[in-house]
Amino acid sequence: MKKSLSVALFLTSATLAQQQHVWVLPEVNAPGLRRVLFESQSAGQPVSCYVLTPKAYDTEKERRFPVLYWLHGSGGSSPGAAAQLAQRYGEAMRTGKIPPMLMVFPNGLPMGMWCDWKDGSVKLETMMVQELIPHIDRSFRTQAKREGRIIEGFSMGGYGAARLGFTHPQLFAAVSLLGAGPLQPDFNEAPRAGPRGRDQVLGTVYGGDMDFFREQSPWQIVEQNAEKLRSGLVIRQVIGDRDETLRFNRDFHQHLDFLKIPHTYRQIPGVPHNPNLLLDALGDDNWTFHRKALGMLTPGKAE
């Protein structure tokens, strides 16, 4: 009975998901922010992302810049959300709190989970690693190396940043998890999505297969790659203490501790599951992380 239910969920949800894929998002109208299209073999069509270039990009023609890949949460990307984050990070660049860098906002679909789906219909990890990052490095003056890339995300995007950053540590200098989830080893609970939402995601993305979910989970990935993650990768995890995913974030933090993987863990009082409130509460500590990630903390100065 359970197997039949899982198969039914898988077929129904996968069919529905295929009808809803929107790979090209609307144009954006915000200073320094543009929509970029690239041909994706994994998607079988053009795919869009939003790219923020700092002011220095237009004036320092020989300079190469680091790149921050910022992964959105469930519900998908939008011009408004990208513009809001671009304004926040752009202001930090203009005031010298962080160095000038490109920000890339990939399209991970409303509930894509930043992984290759079990049925093969969506290949977001393949798209990110084999197509988007090389395209950005070819199209812009980037520091096309590990030391010049950060991956960061909120909620589902934090899950994606963990998955991609911990699976491919050779590509990124730092991984930033903001209100991330699902970080638990088993997908038995989904505090925000609820049972119905959990069943839809489990069926659509993971084929109703809990073992496949575990294989994709940051929990298992850090176990497999623990030795690689113990040196050179800057990792931070931030969660509000009013976030429904707090318990699973604490468990993941303890899991990293058990594996002796260096990281910083911040639990922010009074903050729910909201990226703007979380970033507001972090204040300048957010920019300290990005400077550290790029090796730019001032020697001898308390940060």
mmCIF file of N, CA and C in Angstrom, residues 19-145:
data_model
loop_
_atom_site.group_PDB
_atom_site.id
_atom_site.type_symbol
_atom_site.label_atom_id
_atom_site.label_comp_id
_atom_site.label_asym_id
_atom_site.label_seq_id
_atom_site.Cartn_x
_atom_site.Cartn_y
_atom_site.Cartn_z
ATOM 1 N N GLN A 19 4.726 20.343 -16.147
ATOM 2 C CA GLN A 19 3.875 21.335 -16.791
ATOM 3 C C GLN A 19 4.143 22.745 -16.261
ATOM 4 N N GLN A 20 4.806 22.855 -15.135
ATOM 5 C CA GLN A 20 4.940 24.147 -14.479
ATOM 6 C C GLN A 20 6.344 24.740 -14.553
ATOM 7 N N HIS A 21 7.288 24.051 -15.180
ATOM 8 C CA HIS A 21 8.651 24.564 -15.228
ATOM 9 C C HIS A 21 8.704 25.881 -15.996
ATOM 10 N N VAL A 22 9.207 26.895 -15.356
ATOM 11 C CA VAL A 22 9.429 28.186 -16.013
ATOM 12 C C VAL A 22 10.912 28.500 -15.878
ATOM 13 N N TRP A 23 11.649 28.306 -16.955
ATOM 14 C CA TRP A 23 13.099 28.463 -16.904
ATOM 15 C C TRP A 23 13.553 29.889 -17.204
ATOM 16 N N VAL A 24 12.730 30.668 -17.877
ATOM 17 C CA VAL A 24 13.095 32.050 -18.198
ATOM 18 C C VAL A 24 12.187 32.983 -17.415
ATOM 19 N N LEU A 25 12.780 33.752 -16.522
ATOM 20 C CA LEU A 25 12.043 34.663 -15.653
ATOM 21 C C LEU A 25 11.972 36.059 -16.274
ATOM 22 N N PRO A 26 11.102 36.932 -15.777
ATOM 23 C CA PRO A 26 10.941 38.269 -16.368
ATOM 24 C C PRO A 26 12.202 39.117 -16.268
ATOM 25 N N GLU A 27 12.277 40.110 -17.127
ATOM 26 C CA GLU A 27 13.353 41.106 -17.050
ATOM 27 C C GLU A 27 13.289 41.817 -15.699
ATOM 28 N N VAL A 28 14.413 42.384 -15.305
ATOM 29 C CA VAL A 28 14.481 43.097 -14.036
ATOM 30 C C VAL A 28 14.909 44.535 -14.300
ATOM 31 N N ASN A 29 14.360 45.453 -13.527
ATOM 32 C CA ASN A 29 14.702 46.870 -13.666
ATOM 33 C C ASN A 29 15.238 47.375 -12.336
ATOM 34 N N ALA A 30 16.550 47.279 -12.167
ATOM 35 C CA ALA A 30 17.201 47.706 -10.931
ATOM 36 C C ALA A 30 18.646 48.058 -11.254
ATOM 37 N N PRO A 31 19.217 49.056 -10.584
ATOM 38 C CA PRO A 31 20.584 49.488 -10.884
ATOM 39 C C PRO A 31 21.590 48.344 -10.775
ATOM 40 N N GLY A 32 22.366 48.155 -11.839
ATOM 41 C CA GLY A 32 23.433 47.163 -11.841
ATOM 42 C C GLY A 32 22.986 45.733 -12.013
ATOM 43 N N LEU A 33 21.667 45.503 -12.049
ATOM 44 C CA LEU A 33 21.135 44.141 -12.110
ATOM 45 C C LEU A 33 20.572 43.876 -13.501
ATOM 46 N N ARG A 34 20.887 42.720 -14.048
ATOM 47 C CA ARG A 34 20.402 42.379 -15.384
ATOM 48 C C ARG A 34 19.969 40.914 -15.421
ATOM 49 N N ARG A 35 19.112 40.621 -16.370
ATOM 50 C CA ARG A 35 18.775 39.221 -16.636
ATOM 51 C C ARG A 35 19.748 38.674 -17.663
ATOM 52 N N VAL A 36 20.248 37.478 -17.416
ATOM 53 C CA VAL A 36 21.188 36.814 -18.322
ATOM 54 C C VAL A 36 20.576 35.478 -18.737
ATOM 55 N N LEU A 37 20.630 35.177 -20.029
ATOM 56 C CA LEU A 37 20.153 33.900 -20.554
ATOM 57 C C LEU A 37 21.340 33.056 -21.000
ATOM 58 N N PHE A 38 21.246 31.761 -20.771
ATOM 59 C CA PHE A 38 22.258 30.845 -21.286
ATOM 60 C C PHE A 38 21.562 29.571 -21.753
ATOM 61 N N GLU A 39 22.166 28.935 -22.757
ATOM 62 C CA GLU A 39 21.610 27.691 -23.286
ATOM 63 C C GLU A 39 21.964 26.546 -22.346
ATOM 64 N N SER A 40 20.953 25.808 -21.927
ATOM 65 C CA SER A 40 21.156 24.708 -20.991
ATOM 66 C C SER A 40 20.793 23.386 -21.649
ATOM 67 N N GLN A 41 21.774 22.508 -21.788
ATOM 68 C CA GLN A 41 21.489 21.172 -22.300
ATOM 69 C C GLN A 41 20.671 20.375 -21.297
ATOM 70 N N SER A 42 20.926 20.587 -20.012
ATOM 71 C CA SER A 42 20.206 19.815 -18.996
ATOM 72 C C SER A 42 18.730 20.179 -18.956
ATOM 73 N N ALA A 43 18.399 21.443 -19.215
ATOM 74 C CA ALA A 43 16.996 21.865 -19.251
ATOM 75 C C ALA A 43 16.390 21.718 -20.640
ATOM 76 N N GLY A 44 17.248 21.617 -21.663
ATOM 77 C CA GLY A 44 16.762 21.493 -23.030
ATOM 78 C C GLY A 44 16.223 22.782 -23.600
ATOM 79 N N GLN A 45 16.624 23.910 -23.017
ATOM 80 C CA GLN A 45 16.132 25.211 -23.472
ATOM 81 C C GLN A 45 16.936 26.309 -22.785
ATOM 82 N N PRO A 46 16.737 27.574 -23.167
ATOM 83 C CA PRO A 46 17.413 28.659 -22.454
ATOM 84 C C PRO A 46 16.937 28.745 -21.004
ATOM 85 N N VAL A 47 17.843 29.144 -20.145
ATOM 86 C CA VAL A 47 17.561 29.331 -18.717
ATOM 87 C C VAL A 47 18.052 30.720 -18.332
ATOM 88 N N SER A 48 17.330 31.377 -17.452
ATOM 89 C CA SER A 48 17.731 32.722 -17.032
ATOM 90 C C SER A 48 18.300 32.723 -15.626
ATOM 91 N N CYS A 49 19.085 33.740 -15.351
ATOM 92 C CA CYS A 49 19.501 34.075 -13.993
ATOM 93 C C CYS A 49 19.588 35.596 -13.942
ATOM 94 N N TYR A 50 19.699 36.135 -12.759
ATOM 95 C CA TYR A 50 19.928 37.570 -12.589
ATOM 96 C C TYR A 50 21.361 37.763 -12.114
ATOM 97 N N VAL A 51 22.022 38.782 -12.654
ATOM 98 C CA VAL A 51 23.421 39.054 -12.310
ATOM 99 C C VAL A 51 23.576 40.518 -11.920
ATOM 100 N N LEU A 52 24.149 40.735 -10.747
ATOM 101 C CA LEU A 52 24.503 42.081 -10.291
ATOM 102 C C LEU A 52 25.987 42.306 -10.533
ATOM 103 N N THR A 53 26.321 43.393 -11.227
ATOM 104 C CA THR A 53 27.724 43.774 -11.377
ATOM 105 C C THR A 53 27.970 45.041 -10.563
ATOM 106 N N PRO A 54 29.078 45.099 -9.833
ATOM 107 C CA PRO A 54 29.370 46.293 -9.039
ATOM 108 C C PRO A 54 29.789 47.452 -9.928
ATOM 109 N N LYS A 55 29.760 48.657 -9.391
ATOM 110 C CA LYS A 55 30.148 49.833 -10.180
ATOM 111 C C LYS A 55 31.575 49.717 -10.695
ATOM 112 N N ALA A 56 32.441 49.125 -9.888
ATOM 113 C CA ALA A 56 33.841 49.000 -10.293
ATOM 114 C C ALA A 56 34.005 48.133 -11.533
ATOM 115 N N TYR A 57 33.026 47.288 -11.820
ATOM 116 C CA TYR A 57 33.122 46.418 -12.992
ATOM 117 C C TYR A 57 33.196 47.235 -14.278
ATOM 118 N N ASP A 58 32.510 48.365 -14.307
ATOM 119 C CA ASP A 58 32.481 49.204 -15.509
ATOM 120 C C ASP A 58 33.653 50.175 -15.595
ATOM 121 N N THR A 59 34.310 50.431 -14.479
ATOM 122 C CA THR A 59 35.391 51.423 -14.473
ATOM 123 C C THR A 59 36.781 50.794 -14.426
ATOM 124 N N GLU A 60 36.890 49.592 -13.891
ATOM 125 C CA GLU A 60 38.190 48.917 -13.786
ATOM 126 C C GLU A 60 38.191 47.734 -14.755
ATOM 127 N N LYS A 61 38.496 48.030 -15.993
ATOM 128 C CA LYS A 61 38.300 47.078 -17.079
ATOM 129 C C LYS A 61 39.237 45.872 -17.038
ATOM 130 N N GLU A 62 40.330 45.975 -16.324
ATOM 131 C CA GLU A 62 41.271 44.856 -16.259
ATOM 132 C C GLU A 62 41.070 44.010 -15.004
ATOM 133 N N ARG A 63 40.209 44.445 -14.148
ATOM 134 C CA ARG A 63 40.036 43.779 -12.851
ATOM 135 C C ARG A 63 39.093 42.576 -12.969
ATOM 136 N N ARG A 64 39.422 41.528 -12.221
ATOM 137 C CA ARG A 64 38.548 40.364 -12.126
ATOM 138 C C ARG A 64 37.915 40.332 -10.733
ATOM 139 N N PHE A 65 36.686 39.860 -10.665
ATOM 140 C CA PHE A 65 35.899 39.990 -9.448
ATOM 141 C C PHE A 65 35.443 38.627 -8.924
ATOM 142 N N PRO A 66 35.355 38.502 -7.598
ATOM 143 C CA PRO A 66 34.759 37.286 -7.031
ATOM 144 C C PRO A 66 33.260 37.241 -7.319
ATOM 145 N N VAL A 67 32.679 36.067 -7.112
ATOM 146 C CA VAL A 67 31.256 35.862 -7.404
ATOM 147 C C VAL A 67 30.565 35.239 -6.200
ATOM 148 N N LEU A 68 29.434 35.819 -5.837
ATOM 149 C CA LEU A 68 28.559 35.256 -4.811
ATOM 150 C C LEU A 68 27.336 34.664 -5.508
ATOM 151 N N TYR A 69 27.167 33.360 -5.378
ATOM 152 C CA TYR A 69 25.975 32.687 -5.900
ATOM 153 C C TYR A 69 24.938 32.626 -4.784
ATOM 154 N N TRP A 70 23.808 33.294 -4.991
ATOM 155 C CA TRP A 70 22.774 33.416 -3.953
ATOM 156 C C TRP A 70 21.542 32.616 -4.381
ATOM 157 N N LEU A 71 21.249 31.534 -3.646
ATOM 158 C CA LEU A 71 20.185 30.605 -4.019
ATOM 159 C C LEU A 71 18.891 30.919 -3.274
ATOM 160 N N HIS A 72 17.818 31.052 -4.022
ATOM 161 C CA HIS A 72 16.522 31.404 -3.440
ATOM 162 C C HIS A 72 15.859 30.207 -2.760
ATOM 163 N N GLY A 73 14.846 30.504 -1.969
ATOM 164 C CA GLY A 73 14.074 29.471 -1.299
ATOM 165 C C GLY A 73 12.892 29.013 -2.127
ATOM 166 N N SER A 74 12.013 28.232 -1.496
ATOM 167 C CA SER A 74 10.846 27.718 -2.203
ATOM 168 C C SER A 74 9.948 28.870 -2.642
ATOM 169 N N GLY A 75 9.258 28.652 -3.727
ATOM 170 C CA GLY A 75 8.462 29.717 -4.329
ATOM 171 C C GLY A 75 9.127 30.302 -5.550
ATOM 172 N N GLY A 76 10.447 30.087 -5.660
ATOM 173 C CA GLY A 76 11.159 30.511 -6.854
ATOM 174 C C GLY A 76 11.773 31.892 -6.757
ATOM 175 N N SER A 77 12.511 32.233 -7.789
ATOM 176 C CA SER A 77 13.148 33.538 -7.887
ATOM 177 C C SER A 77 12.158 34.538 -8.477
ATOM 178 N N SER A 78 12.443 35.816 -8.283
ATOM 179 C CA SER A 78 11.608 36.869 -8.868
ATOM 180 C C SER A 78 12.459 38.114 -9.036
ATOM 181 N N PRO A 79 12.100 38.993 -9.972
ATOM 182 C CA PRO A 79 12.858 40.239 -10.129
ATOM 183 C C PRO A 79 12.876 41.069 -8.849
ATOM 184 N N GLY A 80 11.741 41.110 -8.144
ATOM 185 C CA GLY A 80 11.665 41.923 -6.936
ATOM 186 C C GLY A 80 12.572 41.433 -5.832
ATOM 187 N N ALA A 81 12.583 40.114 -5.602
ATOM 188 C CA ALA A 81 13.428 39.553 -4.550
ATOM 189 C C ALA A 81 14.904 39.739 -4.883
ATOM 190 N N ALA A 82 15.269 39.505 -6.151
ATOM 191 C CA ALA A 82 16.661 39.694 -6.558
ATOM 192 C C ALA A 82 17.072 41.155 -6.409
ATOM 193 N N ALA A 83 16.185 42.075 -6.790
ATOM 194 C CA ALA A 83 16.499 43.504 -6.685
ATOM 195 C C ALA A 83 16.686 43.924 -5.237
ATOM 196 N N GLN A 84 15.876 43.380 -4.351
ATOM 197 C CA GLN A 84 15.980 43.728 -2.934
ATOM 198 C C GLN A 84 17.313 43.274 -2.350
ATOM 199 N N LEU A 85 17.713 42.051 -2.657
ATOM 200 C CA LEU A 85 18.998 41.554 -2.173
ATOM 201 C C LEU A 85 20.153 42.290 -2.840
ATOM 202 N N ALA A 86 20.022 42.572 -4.131
ATOM 203 C CA ALA A 86 21.072 43.307 -4.840
ATOM 204 C C ALA A 86 21.274 44.687 -4.236
ATOM 205 N N GLN A 87 20.197 45.330 -3.832
ATOM 206 C CA GLN A 87 20.316 46.642 -3.199
ATOM 207 C C GLN A 87 21.065 46.540 -1.876
ATOM 208 N N ARG A 88 20.737 45.520 -1.079
ATOM 209 C CA ARG A 88 21.391 45.336 0.221
ATOM 210 C C ARG A 88 22.887 45.080 0.056
ATOM 211 N N TYR A 89 23.230 44.144 -0.802
ATOM 212 C CA TYR A 89 24.639 43.786 -0.976
ATOM 213 C C TYR A 89 25.381 44.863 -1.767
ATOM 214 N N GLY A 90 24.691 45.490 -2.705
ATOM 215 C CA GLY A 90 25.319 46.576 -3.455
ATOM 216 C C GLY A 90 25.692 47.744 -2.570
ATOM 217 N N GLU A 91 24.835 48.071 -1.614
ATOM 218 C CA GLU A 91 25.138 49.153 -0.671
ATOM 219 C C GLU A 91 26.345 48.797 0.187
ATOM 220 N N ALA A 92 26.458 47.525 0.581
ATOM 221 C CA ALA A 92 27.626 47.092 1.350
ATOM 222 C C ALA A 92 28.904 47.219 0.525
ATOM 223 N N MET A 93 28.818 46.989 -0.766
ATOM 224 C CA MET A 93 29.982 47.182 -1.633
ATOM 225 C C MET A 93 30.327 48.661 -1.745
ATOM 226 N N ARG A 94 29.324 49.487 -1.940
ATOM 227 C CA ARG A 94 29.568 50.929 -2.119
ATOM 228 C C ARG A 94 30.171 51.561 -0.874
ATOM 229 N N THR A 95 29.822 51.050 0.298
ATOM 230 C CA THR A 95 30.334 51.611 1.552
ATOM 231 C C THR A 95 31.591 50.904 2.042
ATOM 232 N N GLY A 96 32.100 49.965 1.257
ATOM 233 C CA GLY A 96 33.358 49.316 1.592
ATOM 234 C C GLY A 96 33.259 48.226 2.637
ATOM 235 N N LYS A 97 32.047 47.793 2.961
ATOM 236 C CA LYS A 97 31.909 46.736 3.969
ATOM 237 C C LYS A 97 32.287 45.368 3.409
ATOM 238 N N ILE A 98 32.095 45.209 2.123
ATOM 239 C CA ILE A 98 32.567 44.017 1.421
ATOM 240 C C ILE A 98 33.210 44.468 0.119
ATOM 241 N N PRO A 99 34.112 43.656 -0.429
ATOM 242 C CA PRO A 99 34.754 44.050 -1.682
ATOM 243 C C PRO A 99 33.768 43.977 -2.838
ATOM 244 N N PRO A 100 34.027 44.700 -3.916
ATOM 245 C CA PRO A 100 33.166 44.585 -5.098
ATOM 246 C C PRO A 100 33.139 43.142 -5.597
ATOM 247 N N MET A 101 31.959 42.647 -5.884
ATOM 248 C CA MET A 101 31.810 41.280 -6.376
ATOM 249 C C MET A 101 30.572 41.192 -7.251
ATOM 250 N N LEU A 102 30.524 40.168 -8.075
ATOM 251 C CA LEU A 102 29.308 39.863 -8.804
ATOM 252 C C LEU A 102 28.387 39.053 -7.899
ATOM 253 N N MET A 103 27.084 39.268 -8.049
ATOM 254 C CA MET A 103 26.097 38.407 -7.403
ATOM 255 C C MET A 103 25.282 37.731 -8.491
ATOM 256 N N VAL A 104 25.166 36.421 -8.394
ATOM 257 C CA VAL A 104 24.382 35.659 -9.365
ATOM 258 C C VAL A 104 23.203 35.024 -8.641
ATOM 259 N N PHE A 105 22.007 35.256 -9.180
ATOM 260 C CA PHE A 105 20.777 34.697 -8.622
ATOM 261 C C PHE A 105 20.243 33.659 -9.609
ATOM 262 N N PRO A 106 20.581 32.376 -9.423
ATOM 263 C CA PRO A 106 20.132 31.348 -10.364
ATOM 264 C C PRO A 106 18.630 31.081 -10.232
ATOM 265 N N ASN A 107 18.084 30.448 -11.250
ATOM 266 C CA ASN A 107 16.688 30.021 -11.259
ATOM 267 C C ASN A 107 16.623 28.558 -10.844
ATOM 268 N N GLY A 108 16.170 28.315 -9.610
ATOM 269 C CA GLY A 108 16.073 26.950 -9.105
ATOM 270 C C GLY A 108 14.669 26.390 -9.102
ATOM 271 N N LEU A 109 13.741 27.039 -9.822
ATOM 272 C CA LEU A 109 12.343 26.620 -9.881
ATOM 273 C C LEU A 109 11.677 26.771 -8.503
ATOM 274 N N PRO A 110 10.353 26.840 -8.475
ATOM 275 C CA PRO A 110 9.669 27.086 -7.197
ATOM 276 C C PRO A 110 9.943 26.039 -6.124
ATOM 277 N N MET A 111 10.091 24.768 -6.531
ATOM 278 C CA MET A 111 10.393 23.730 -5.552
ATOM 279 C C MET A 111 11.399 22.744 -6.136
ATOM 280 N N GLY A 112 12.473 23.289 -6.724
ATOM 281 C CA GLY A 112 13.440 22.448 -7.425
ATOM 282 C C GLY A 112 14.402 21.715 -6.534
ATOM 283 N N MET A 113 14.617 22.209 -5.309
ATOM 284 C CA MET A 113 15.484 21.596 -4.303
ATOM 285 C C MET A 113 16.961 21.559 -4.711
ATOM 286 N N TRP A 114 17.330 22.277 -5.762
ATOM 287 C CA TRP A 114 18.741 22.436 -6.136
ATOM 288 C C TRP A 114 19.477 21.099 -6.269
ATOM 289 N N CYS A 115 18.768 20.103 -6.805
ATOM 290 C CA CYS A 115 19.403 18.807 -7.030
ATOM 291 C C CYS A 115 18.895 18.233 -8.349
ATOM 292 N N ASP A 116 19.513 17.152 -8.799
ATOM 293 C CA ASP A 116 19.022 16.426 -9.963
ATOM 294 C C ASP A 116 17.899 15.496 -9.507
ATOM 295 N N TRP A 117 16.726 15.671 -10.085
ATOM 296 C CA TRP A 117 15.569 14.879 -9.654
ATOM 297 C C TRP A 117 15.753 13.407 -10.026
ATOM 298 N N LYS A 118 15.111 12.546 -9.256
ATOM 299 C CA LYS A 118 15.294 11.112 -9.480
ATOM 300 C C LYS A 118 14.826 10.678 -10.861
ATOM 301 N N ASP A 119 13.731 11.276 -11.367
ATOM 302 C CA ASP A 119 13.216 10.854 -12.676
ATOM 303 C C ASP A 119 13.977 11.466 -13.844
ATOM 304 N N GLY A 120 14.960 12.321 -13.553
ATOM 305 C CA GLY A 120 15.782 12.913 -14.606
ATOM 306 C C GLY A 120 15.154 14.077 -15.336
ATOM 307 N N SER A 121 13.939 14.475 -14.955
ATOM 308 C CA SER A 121 13.254 15.550 -15.682
ATOM 309 C C SER A 121 13.828 16.924 -15.377
ATOM 310 N N VAL A 122 14.450 17.079 -14.230
ATOM 311 C CA VAL A 122 15.083 18.338 -13.831
ATOM 312 C C VAL A 122 16.470 18.009 -13.302
ATOM 313 N N LYS A 123 17.469 18.773 -13.753
ATOM 314 C CA LYS A 123 18.853 18.517 -13.340
ATOM 315 C C LYS A 123 19.485 19.826 -12.879
ATOM 316 N N LEU A 124 19.079 20.259 -11.695
ATOM 317 C CA LEU A 124 19.541 21.561 -11.214
ATOM 318 C C LEU A 124 20.999 21.543 -10.777
ATOM 319 N N GLU A 125 21.450 20.470 -10.163
ATOM 320 C CA GLU A 125 22.866 20.398 -9.787
ATOM 321 C C GLU A 125 23.739 20.388 -11.034
ATOM 322 N N THR A 126 23.365 19.590 -12.013
ATOM 323 C CA THR A 126 24.108 19.564 -13.277
ATOM 324 C C THR A 126 24.129 20.940 -13.921
ATOM 325 N N MET A 127 22.974 21.599 -13.951
ATOM 326 C CA MET A 127 22.890 22.926 -14.551
ATOM 327 C C MET A 127 23.812 23.912 -13.845
ATOM 328 N N MET A 128 23.786 23.905 -12.511
ATOM 329 C CA MET A 128 24.607 24.844 -11.745
ATOM 330 C C MET A 128 26.095 24.604 -11.978
ATOM 331 N N VAL A 129 26.519 23.368 -11.809
ATOM 332 C CA VAL A 129 27.950 23.051 -11.782
ATOM 333 C C VAL A 129 28.553 22.994 -13.182
ATOM 334 N N GLN A 130 27.850 22.390 -14.121
ATOM 335 C CA GLN A 130 28.423 22.161 -15.447
ATOM 336 C C GLN A 130 28.072 23.240 -16.466
ATOM 337 N N GLU A 131 27.037 24.050 -16.179
ATOM 338 C CA GLU A 131 26.594 25.018 -17.179
ATOM 339 C C GLU A 131 26.637 26.458 -16.677
ATOM 340 N N LEU A 132 25.973 26.736 -15.559
ATOM 341 C CA LEU A 132 25.875 28.131 -15.122
ATOM 342 C C LEU A 132 27.220 28.701 -14.699
ATOM 343 N N ILE A 133 27.927 28.021 -13.807
ATOM 344 C CA ILE A 133 29.206 28.563 -13.333
ATOM 345 C C ILE A 133 30.186 28.755 -14.493
ATOM 346 N N PRO A 134 30.371 27.766 -15.380
ATOM 347 C CA PRO A 134 31.246 28.015 -16.539
ATOM 348 C C PRO A 134 30.760 29.163 -17.418
ATOM 349 N N HIS A 135 29.433 29.305 -17.581
ATOM 350 C CA HIS A 135 28.915 30.400 -18.406
ATOM 351 C C HIS A 135 29.244 31.753 -17.782
ATOM 352 N N ILE A 136 29.070 31.874 -16.478
ATOM 353 C CA ILE A 136 29.385 33.136 -15.798
ATOM 354 C C ILE A 136 30.871 33.448 -15.936
ATOM 355 N N ASP A 137 31.719 32.435 -15.787
ATOM 356 C CA ASP A 137 33.165 32.657 -15.905
ATOM 357 C C ASP A 137 33.568 33.040 -17.329
ATOM 358 N N ARG A 138 32.862 32.533 -18.326
ATOM 359 C CA ARG A 138 33.161 32.896 -19.722
ATOM 360 C C ARG A 138 32.631 34.284 -20.071
ATOM 361 N N SER A 139 31.523 34.662 -19.471
ATOM 362 C CA SER A 139 30.809 35.870 -19.895
ATOM 363 C C SER A 139 31.205 37.120 -19.121
ATOM 364 N N PHE A 140 31.787 36.945 -17.936
ATOM 365 C CA PHE A 140 32.146 38.080 -17.087
ATOM 366 C C PHE A 140 33.598 37.942 -16.638
ATOM 367 N N ARG A 141 34.168 39.057 -16.191
ATOM 368 C CA ARG A 141 35.545 39.049 -15.692
ATOM 369 C C ARG A 141 35.518 38.584 -14.235
ATOM 370 N N THR A 142 35.497 37.288 -14.066
ATOM 371 C CA THR A 142 35.420 36.706 -12.724
ATOM 372 C C THR A 142 36.781 36.184 -12.283
ATOM 373 N N GLN A 143 36.912 35.983 -11.000
ATOM 374 C CA GLN A 143 38.029 35.209 -10.468
ATOM 375 C C GLN A 143 37.604 33.744 -10.583
ATOM 376 N N ALA A 144 37.925 33.147 -11.700
ATOM 377 C CA ALA A 144 37.391 31.826 -12.047
ATOM 378 C C ALA A 144 38.160 30.718 -11.339
ATOM 379 N N LYS A 145 38.049 30.725 -10.033
ATOM 380 C CA LYS A 145 38.725 29.721 -9.221
ATOM 381 C C LYS A 145 37.974 29.599 -7.901
#
